XYZ file of N, CA and C in Angstrom:
534
model
N -12.935 32.978 -7.620
C -12.064 31.948 -7.695
C -12.548 31.285 -6.558
N -12.611 31.661 -5.227
C -12.665 31.807 -3.972
C -14.027 30.774 -3.590
N -15.297 31.273 -4.408
C -16.456 30.553 -4.261
C -15.973 29.189 -5.160
N -15.909 29.241 -6.186
C -15.777 28.043 -6.993
C -15.008 26.949 -6.154
N -13.429 27.303 -5.662
C -13.345 26.114 -5.078
C -13.341 25.858 -4.130
N -14.589 26.803 -3.305
C -15.000 26.166 -1.797
C -16.351 25.068 -2.509
N -17.394 25.475 -4.116
C -18.201 24.935 -3.755
C -17.484 23.412 -4.266
N -16.360 23.320 -4.860
C -16.078 22.090 -5.761
C -15.134 21.391 -4.740
N -14.778 22.222 -3.694
C -13.584 20.987 -2.490
C -12.255 20.913 -3.613
N -11.997 22.267 -4.537
C -10.962 22.190 -4.601
C -9.434 21.994 -4.165
N -8.766 21.137 -3.910
C -7.754 21.229 -3.367
C -6.177 21.875 -3.877
N -6.418 22.367 -4.987
C -5.419 22.931 -6.069
C -5.989 24.394 -6.939
N -5.641 25.033 -7.086
C -6.050 26.348 -8.228
C -4.855 26.191 -8.728
N -5.048 26.136 -10.241
C -3.743 26.865 -11.095
C -4.290 28.291 -11.541
N -3.651 29.439 -11.466
C -3.388 30.772 -11.828
C -3.026 30.924 -13.359
N -3.356 30.902 -14.338
C -2.912 31.021 -16.104
C -3.224 32.415 -16.542
N -2.293 32.624 -17.219
C -2.437 33.397 -18.578
C -1.353 34.789 -18.310
N -2.318 35.984 -18.340
C -1.293 37.296 -18.745
C -0.665 37.639 -16.807
N 0.891 37.775 -17.121
C 1.233 37.683 -15.779
C 0.703 38.841 -14.523
N 0.462 40.064 -15.418
C -0.448 40.883 -14.568
C -1.599 41.014 -14.291
N -2.818 40.066 -14.749
C -3.543 39.314 -14.487
C -3.409 38.276 -13.283
N -2.643 37.367 -13.474
C -2.165 36.341 -12.335
C -2.330 37.103 -10.820
N -1.105 38.111 -11.331
C -0.658 38.998 -9.984
C -2.518 39.689 -9.520
N -3.026 39.647 -9.902
C -4.165 40.723 -9.286
C -5.189 39.759 -9.112
N -5.051 38.641 -9.593
C -6.045 37.496 -8.997
C -5.321 36.908 -7.918
N -4.057 36.622 -7.752
C -3.332 36.186 -6.556
C -3.348 37.071 -5.304
N -3.774 38.306 -5.932
C -4.009 39.419 -4.564
C -5.469 39.701 -3.968
N -6.462 39.055 -4.646
C -7.799 39.159 -4.363
C -8.149 37.530 -4.010
N -7.459 36.165 -4.307
C -8.077 35.396 -3.607
C -7.991 35.423 -1.896
N -8.536 34.618 -1.188
C -8.457 34.446 -0.030
C -7.138 33.778 0.516
N -6.940 33.880 1.699
C -5.615 33.385 2.180
C -5.423 31.969 2.225
N -6.934 31.197 2.347
C -7.134 29.386 2.291
C -6.801 28.965 1.128
N -7.118 29.857 -0.131
C -6.952 29.832 -1.535
C -5.555 29.883 -1.693
N -4.878 30.765 -1.527
C -3.781 31.607 -1.668
C -2.600 30.417 -1.704
N -3.049 29.306 0.102
C -2.082 28.135 0.096
C -2.013 27.228 -1.125
N -3.506 27.029 -1.761
C -3.178 25.889 -2.644
C -3.137 26.113 -3.976
N -2.977 27.819 -4.426
C -3.196 28.479 -5.731
C -1.449 28.103 -6.123
N -1.014 28.142 -7.601
C -0.272 27.624 -8.246
C -0.208 28.524 -9.640
N 0.411 29.552 -9.581
C 0.823 30.262 -10.816
C 1.045 29.379 -11.940
N 0.931 29.580 -13.439
C 1.498 28.841 -14.371
C 1.664 29.831 -15.573
N 2.830 30.327 -16.389
C 3.041 31.059 -17.538
C 3.426 30.290 -18.450
N 3.202 29.272 -18.881
C 3.016 28.020 -19.731
C 2.245 28.141 -20.893
N 1.338 28.851 -20.588
C 0.281 29.358 -21.823
C 0.132 27.900 -22.409
N 0.555 27.349 -23.401
C 0.170 26.040 -24.148
C 0.790 24.624 -23.594
N 1.404 25.333 -22.575
C 1.928 23.816 -21.631
C 1.807 23.973 -20.290
N 0.428 23.931 -20.394
C -0.178 24.431 -19.066
C -0.622 22.847 -18.683
N -0.992 22.069 -19.476
C -1.077 20.214 -18.747
C -0.375 20.023 -18.164
N 1.168 20.587 -18.437
C 2.070 19.922 -17.813
C 1.909 20.420 -16.253
N 1.669 21.508 -16.166
C 1.634 21.894 -14.635
C 0.138 21.468 -13.837
N -0.445 21.294 -14.657
C -1.887 20.738 -14.376
C -1.500 18.979 -13.903
N -0.656 18.682 -14.712
C -0.362 17.078 -14.687
C 0.892 17.020 -12.751
N 1.660 18.015 -12.868
C 2.687 18.117 -12.022
C 2.023 18.159 -10.598
N 0.936 19.212 -10.402
C 0.340 19.537 -9.410
C -0.559 18.483 -8.859
N -1.138 17.987 -9.662
C -2.075 16.429 -9.662
C -1.334 15.375 -8.692
N -0.085 14.985 -9.429
C 0.387 14.076 -9.345
C 1.215 14.715 -7.708
N 1.206 15.717 -7.430
C 1.859 16.195 -6.010
C 0.428 16.335 -4.819
N -0.582 16.912 -5.555
C -1.705 16.597 -4.324
C -1.787 15.052 -4.382
N -2.032 14.397 -5.557
C -1.963 13.106 -4.864
C -1.331 12.078 -4.182
N -0.118 12.651 -3.994
C 1.110 12.046 -3.355
C 0.846 12.522 -1.675
N 0.785 13.912 -1.621
C 0.070 14.346 -0.400
C -0.411 13.841 0.223
N -2.026 13.363 -0.641
C -3.100 12.637 -0.220
C -2.628 11.211 0.417
N -2.188 10.650 -0.420
C -1.692 9.203 -0.277
C -0.736 9.199 1.620
N 0.175 10.134 1.277
C 0.846 10.281 2.889
C -0.006 10.577 3.661
N -0.985 11.819 3.666
C -1.350 11.583 5.192
C -2.135 11.016 5.267
N -2.895 10.393 4.676
C -3.677 9.056 4.571
C -3.152 8.059 5.363
N -1.802 7.642 4.699
C -0.834 6.345 5.239
C -0.504 6.737 6.624
N -0.523 8.093 6.906
C 0.512 8.109 8.315
C -0.524 8.097 9.144
N -1.897 8.884 9.100
C -3.262 8.451 10.050
C -3.505 6.811 10.167
N -3.227 6.299 8.988
C -3.813 5.287 9.191
C -2.696 4.471 10.275
N -1.532 4.451 10.290
C -0.333 4.097 10.882
C -0.587 4.303 12.179
N -0.728 5.762 12.538
C -1.227 5.981 13.604
C -2.401 5.747 14.674
N -3.470 5.301 14.060
C -4.786 4.720 14.294
C -4.579 3.501 14.665
N -3.973 2.793 13.781
C -3.481 1.088 13.636
C -2.448 1.212 15.460
N -1.767 1.702 15.493
C -0.762 1.656 16.637
C -1.504 1.920 17.954
N -2.179 2.882 17.989
C -3.407 3.264 19.083
C -4.524 2.325 19.020
N -4.491 1.054 18.159
C -5.351 0.462 18.637
C -7.495 0.634 18.197
N -7.112 2.028 17.712
C -8.702 2.640 17.621
C -9.591 2.477 16.061
N -8.777 3.391 15.608
C -9.577 4.385 14.454
C -8.886 3.420 13.023
N -8.515 2.184 12.853
C -8.261 1.805 11.991
C -8.283 0.528 12.076
N -8.018 -0.405 10.895
C -8.056 -1.668 10.750
C -7.515 -2.382 9.547
N -6.241 -3.393 9.569
C -5.704 -4.159 8.368
C -6.249 -5.242 8.207
N -6.061 -5.763 7.150
C -6.618 -7.056 6.785
C -7.537 -7.110 5.774
N -8.010 -8.254 5.525
C -9.162 -8.402 4.621
C -10.329 -8.467 5.611
N -10.460 -9.456 6.744
C -11.385 -9.806 7.064
C -11.863 -8.693 8.322
N -10.832 -8.057 8.653
C -11.296 -6.886 9.688
C -12.033 -5.666 8.849
N -11.215 -5.475 7.784
C -11.998 -4.422 6.750
C -13.353 -4.723 6.199
N -13.490 -5.923 6.165
C -14.694 -6.265 5.644
C -15.771 -6.383 6.434
N -15.444 -6.229 7.885
C -16.203 -6.433 8.801
C -16.776 -5.058 9.145
N -15.374 -3.709 9.229
C -15.614 -2.653 9.180
C -16.487 -1.953 8.168
N -16.205 -2.337 6.763
C -17.317 -2.324 5.868
C -19.037 -2.452 6.203
N -18.833 -3.493 6.750
C -20.544 -3.740 6.418
C -20.946 -3.362 8.012
N -20.391 -2.696 8.731
C -20.942 -1.734 9.951
C -20.689 -0.312 9.452
N -20.515 0.018 8.533
C -20.337 1.449 7.954
C -19.908 2.175 8.235
N -18.186 1.538 9.132
C -17.306 2.718 9.731
C -16.306 3.234 9.168
N -16.056 2.746 7.602
C -15.126 3.108 6.923
C -15.033 4.793 6.231
N -14.272 5.529 6.967
C -13.982 6.805 6.194
C -13.758 6.912 5.482
N -12.377 6.008 5.246
C -11.395 5.861 4.279
C -10.428 4.174 3.624
N -10.720 3.629 2.315
C -10.940 2.333 2.323
C -9.238 2.919 1.825
N -7.851 1.773 2.264
C -7.126 1.710 1.919
C -6.138 0.538 1.187
N -6.014 0.588 -0.309
C -5.935 -0.921 -1.124
C -4.232 -0.773 -1.904
N -3.382 -1.366 -1.687
C -2.372 -1.550 -2.617
C -2.982 -1.777 -3.916
N -2.668 -1.048 -4.490
C -2.498 -1.328 -6.303
C -1.831 -2.139 -6.616
N -2.717 -3.298 -7.095
C -2.383 -4.558 -7.278
C -3.595 -5.123 -8.443
N -4.099 -4.611 -9.500
C -5.159 -4.976 -10.184
C -5.036 -6.527 -10.518
N -4.545 -7.217 -9.954
C -4.087 -9.197 -10.519
C -4.746 -9.418 -8.752
N -4.878 -9.042 -8.409
C -5.256 -9.409 -6.886
C -6.061 -10.526 -6.990
N -5.952 -11.855 -6.872
C -6.862 -12.866 -6.413
C -7.909 -12.983 -5.844
N -8.047 -11.946 -4.481
C -8.904 -12.186 -3.380
C -10.289 -12.019 -3.742
N -11.178 -13.113 -3.221
C -12.742 -13.083 -3.247
C -13.355 -12.377 -2.054
N -14.530 -12.092 -2.503
C -15.348 -11.978 -1.514
C -16.968 -12.191 -1.926
N -18.196 -12.553 -0.853
C -19.167 -12.809 -1.428
C -19.936 -11.329 -1.314
N -20.916 -11.301 -1.791
C -21.494 -10.036 -2.125
C -22.978 -10.220 -2.308
N -23.726 -9.333 -1.475
C -25.183 -9.648 -1.310
C -26.276 -8.451 -2.718
N -27.340 -8.357 -2.227
C -28.101 -7.361 -3.174
C -27.646 -5.849 -3.060
N -27.683 -5.948 -1.137
C -27.250 -4.336 -1.157
C -25.696 -4.528 -1.233
N -24.898 -2.965 -1.492
C -23.705 -2.727 -1.500
C -23.104 -3.579 -0.405
N -23.709 -3.081 0.915
C -22.573 -3.236 2.511
C -22.608 -4.763 2.601
N -23.280 -5.397 1.765
C -23.469 -6.937 1.836
C -21.975 -7.645 1.272
N -21.434 -7.481 1.961
C -19.728 -8.148 2.038
C -18.986 -8.995 2.676
N -18.792 -10.043 2.124
C -18.376 -11.343 3.868
C -17.487 -12.155 2.872
N -16.562 -12.710 3.860
C -15.211 -13.636 3.568
C -16.100 -14.772 3.244
N -17.046 -15.247 3.621
C -18.183 -16.223 3.523
C -19.288 -16.399 2.985
N -19.941 -17.138 2.080
C -21.293 -16.876 1.947
C -22.355 -17.318 2.974
N -21.564 -17.933 4.055
C -23.210 -18.027 4.942
C -23.242 -16.805 6.203
N -22.234 -15.912 5.799
C -22.100 -14.531 6.746
C -23.631 -13.862 5.814
N -24.099 -13.974 4.906
C -24.875 -13.301 4.517
C -26.216 -13.509 4.240
N -26.941 -13.042 4.584
C -28.833 -13.476 4.601
C -29.125 -13.280 3.034
N -30.067 -14.220 2.413
C -30.377 -14.388 1.456
C -28.953 -14.821 0.045
N -29.229 -14.030 -0.938
C -28.657 -14.673 -2.588
C -27.133 -13.752 -2.226
N -26.113 -14.416 -2.296
C -25.003 -14.160 -2.697
C -24.031 -14.682 -3.612
N -23.161 -14.306 -4.275
C -22.416 -14.415 -5.072
C -20.833 -14.092 -4.694
N -19.984 -14.158 -5.460
C -18.774 -14.104 -5.448
C -18.001 -12.951 -6.134
N -17.305 -12.006 -5.660
C -16.772 -10.719 -6.835
C -15.492 -10.572 -6.193
N -14.800 -10.072 -7.635
C -13.351 -9.414 -6.751
C -13.605 -8.984 -5.313
N -12.291 -9.290 -4.494
C -12.652 -8.348 -3.492
C -12.324 -7.111 -3.499
N -11.413 -6.427 -4.373
C -11.127 -4.997 -4.679
C -12.561 -4.196 -4.776
N -12.956 -4.299 -5.564
C -14.285 -4.282 -6.418
C -15.664 -4.134 -5.350
N -15.497 -5.634 -4.354
C -16.772 -5.403 -3.648
C -16.753 -4.249 -2.488
N -15.705 -4.255 -2.224
C -15.147 -3.211 -1.002
C -15.617 -1.409 -1.412
N -15.046 -1.238 -2.877
C -15.078 0.079 -3.205
C -16.244 0.354 -3.017
N -17.259 -0.823 -3.859
C -18.811 -0.386 -3.909
C -19.308 -0.400 -2.801
N -18.759 -0.923 -1.544
C -19.454 -0.818 -0.347
C -19.320 0.647 0.090
N -18.041 0.928 -0.059
C -17.733 2.468 0.667
C -17.871 3.176 -0.336
N -18.635 2.949 -1.282
C -18.400 4.308 -2.069
C -20.075 4.412 -1.462
N -20.925 3.634 -1.362
C -22.117 3.759 -0.893
C -22.869 4.043 0.714
N -21.058 3.850 0.786
C -21.677 4.808 2.443
C -20.705 5.815 2.829
N -20.602 6.556 1.428
C -20.083 7.618 1.382
C -18.308 8.032 1.887
N -17.696 6.505 2.023
C -16.344 6.547 2.254
C -15.243 7.113 1.116
N -14.448 7.242 1.212
C -13.170 7.373 0.380
C -12.126 6.509 0.056
N -11.410 6.645 -0.861
C -10.706 5.292 -1.385
C -9.488 6.341 -1.757
N -8.670 5.341 -0.851
C -6.907 5.514 -1.416
C -5.934 4.552 -1.960
N -5.593 4.678 -2.986
C -4.667 3.635 -3.408
C -3.060 3.171 -3.096
N -2.632 2.865 -2.587
C -1.511 2.842 -2.543
C -0.059 2.391 -3.925
N 0.611 3.253 -4.042
C 1.750 3.042 -5.276
C 2.094 1.642 -4.899
N 2.237 0.927 -5.915
C 3.112 -0.234 -5.777
C 4.691 0.301 -5.181
N 5.341 1.490 -5.324
C 6.307 1.766 -5.342
C 6.069 2.489 -4.114
N 5.115 2.755 -3.000
C 5.210 3.127 -2.047
C 5.479 2.394 -0.821
N 5.815 2.911 0.443
C 6.456 2.319 1.673
C 5.465 1.426 2.115
N 3.884 1.329 2.036
C 3.224 0.123 2.673
C 2.479 -0.858 1.208
N 3.841 -1.508 0.846
C 3.116 -2.384 -0.198
C 2.938 -3.654 0.051
N 2.518 -4.195 1.421
C 2.250 -5.004 1.841
C 1.268 -5.017 2.546
N 0.773 -4.124 2.883
C -0.613 -4.160 3.594
C -1.855 -4.936 2.654
N -1.894 -4.610 1.927
C -3.051 -5.403 1.258
C -4.498 -4.712 1.024
N -4.701 -4.463 2.354
C -6.385 -3.310 2.049
C -6.087 -3.600 3.877
N -6.896 -2.182 3.769
C -6.684 -1.444 5.182
C -8.183 -0.398 5.517
N -7.968 0.124 6.701
C -9.135 1.423 6.341
C -8.797 2.189 7.861
N -9.012 3.434 7.415
C -9.425 4.029 8.439
C -10.871 4.712 8.992
N -11.329 4.409 10.174
C -12.706 4.660 10.562
C -12.797 5.583 11.019
N -14.271 5.987 10.780
C -14.616 6.974 11.306
C -15.132 6.896 12.933
N -15.252 6.044 13.345
C -15.857 6.027 15.004
C -14.945 4.532 15.421
N -14.634 4.518 16.192
C -14.037 3.388 17.253
C -15.615 2.441 17.549
N -15.469 1.224 17.917
C -16.234 -0.036 18.265
C -15.405 -0.751 19.145
N -15.876 -1.052 20.481
C -15.020 -2.283 21.236
C -14.972 -3.473 20.246
N -16.238 -3.784 19.365
C -16.077 -5.188 18.973
C -15.463 -5.566 17.714
N -15.090 -4.381 17.472
C -14.113 -4.380 15.954
C -13.070 -4.979 16.331
N -12.657 -5.758 15.399
C -11.321 -6.341 15.183
C -10.492 -5.563 14.353
N -9.255 -5.104 14.986
C -8.079 -4.662 14.504
C -7.333 -5.079 13.342
N -7.160 -6.587 13.158
C -6.264 -7.321 12.165
C -7.151 -8.420 11.737
């Protein structure tokens, strides 16, 4: 269990089955895995427990990233907010975690080029062929190409007016934060 959880980067481990077997497994896993382990005795209703754990882990992740974003943005260092600043950070490969509001109808558009990080707010900012695309799709594609993470803020969350922002891998004196 320890080896599989570490290899896959598991954030939660659900231990299900016979109560004695669960106890034995829980006694053998490492303390790190024990912290994220959840026991389930539901049998056929394991999906309910799994859904609950995944919802909880997702909420924890969103909260942790949002808190870090706010802290870094307040210090004016490793975070940017708004479309122009985020686009610039994406082009530089600075984005560790892209943060988007949950808004499938967002009309924002960006210009993209052949390389995934060729993203711009105006077509003349790119060298060569450029075409328009949805802003969220263009940013997600670029961040994925640079091994960044994505966090979608739920529409009922505290930062519903953010639009777009990012936690950065490194600070750069030329980066505009707003």
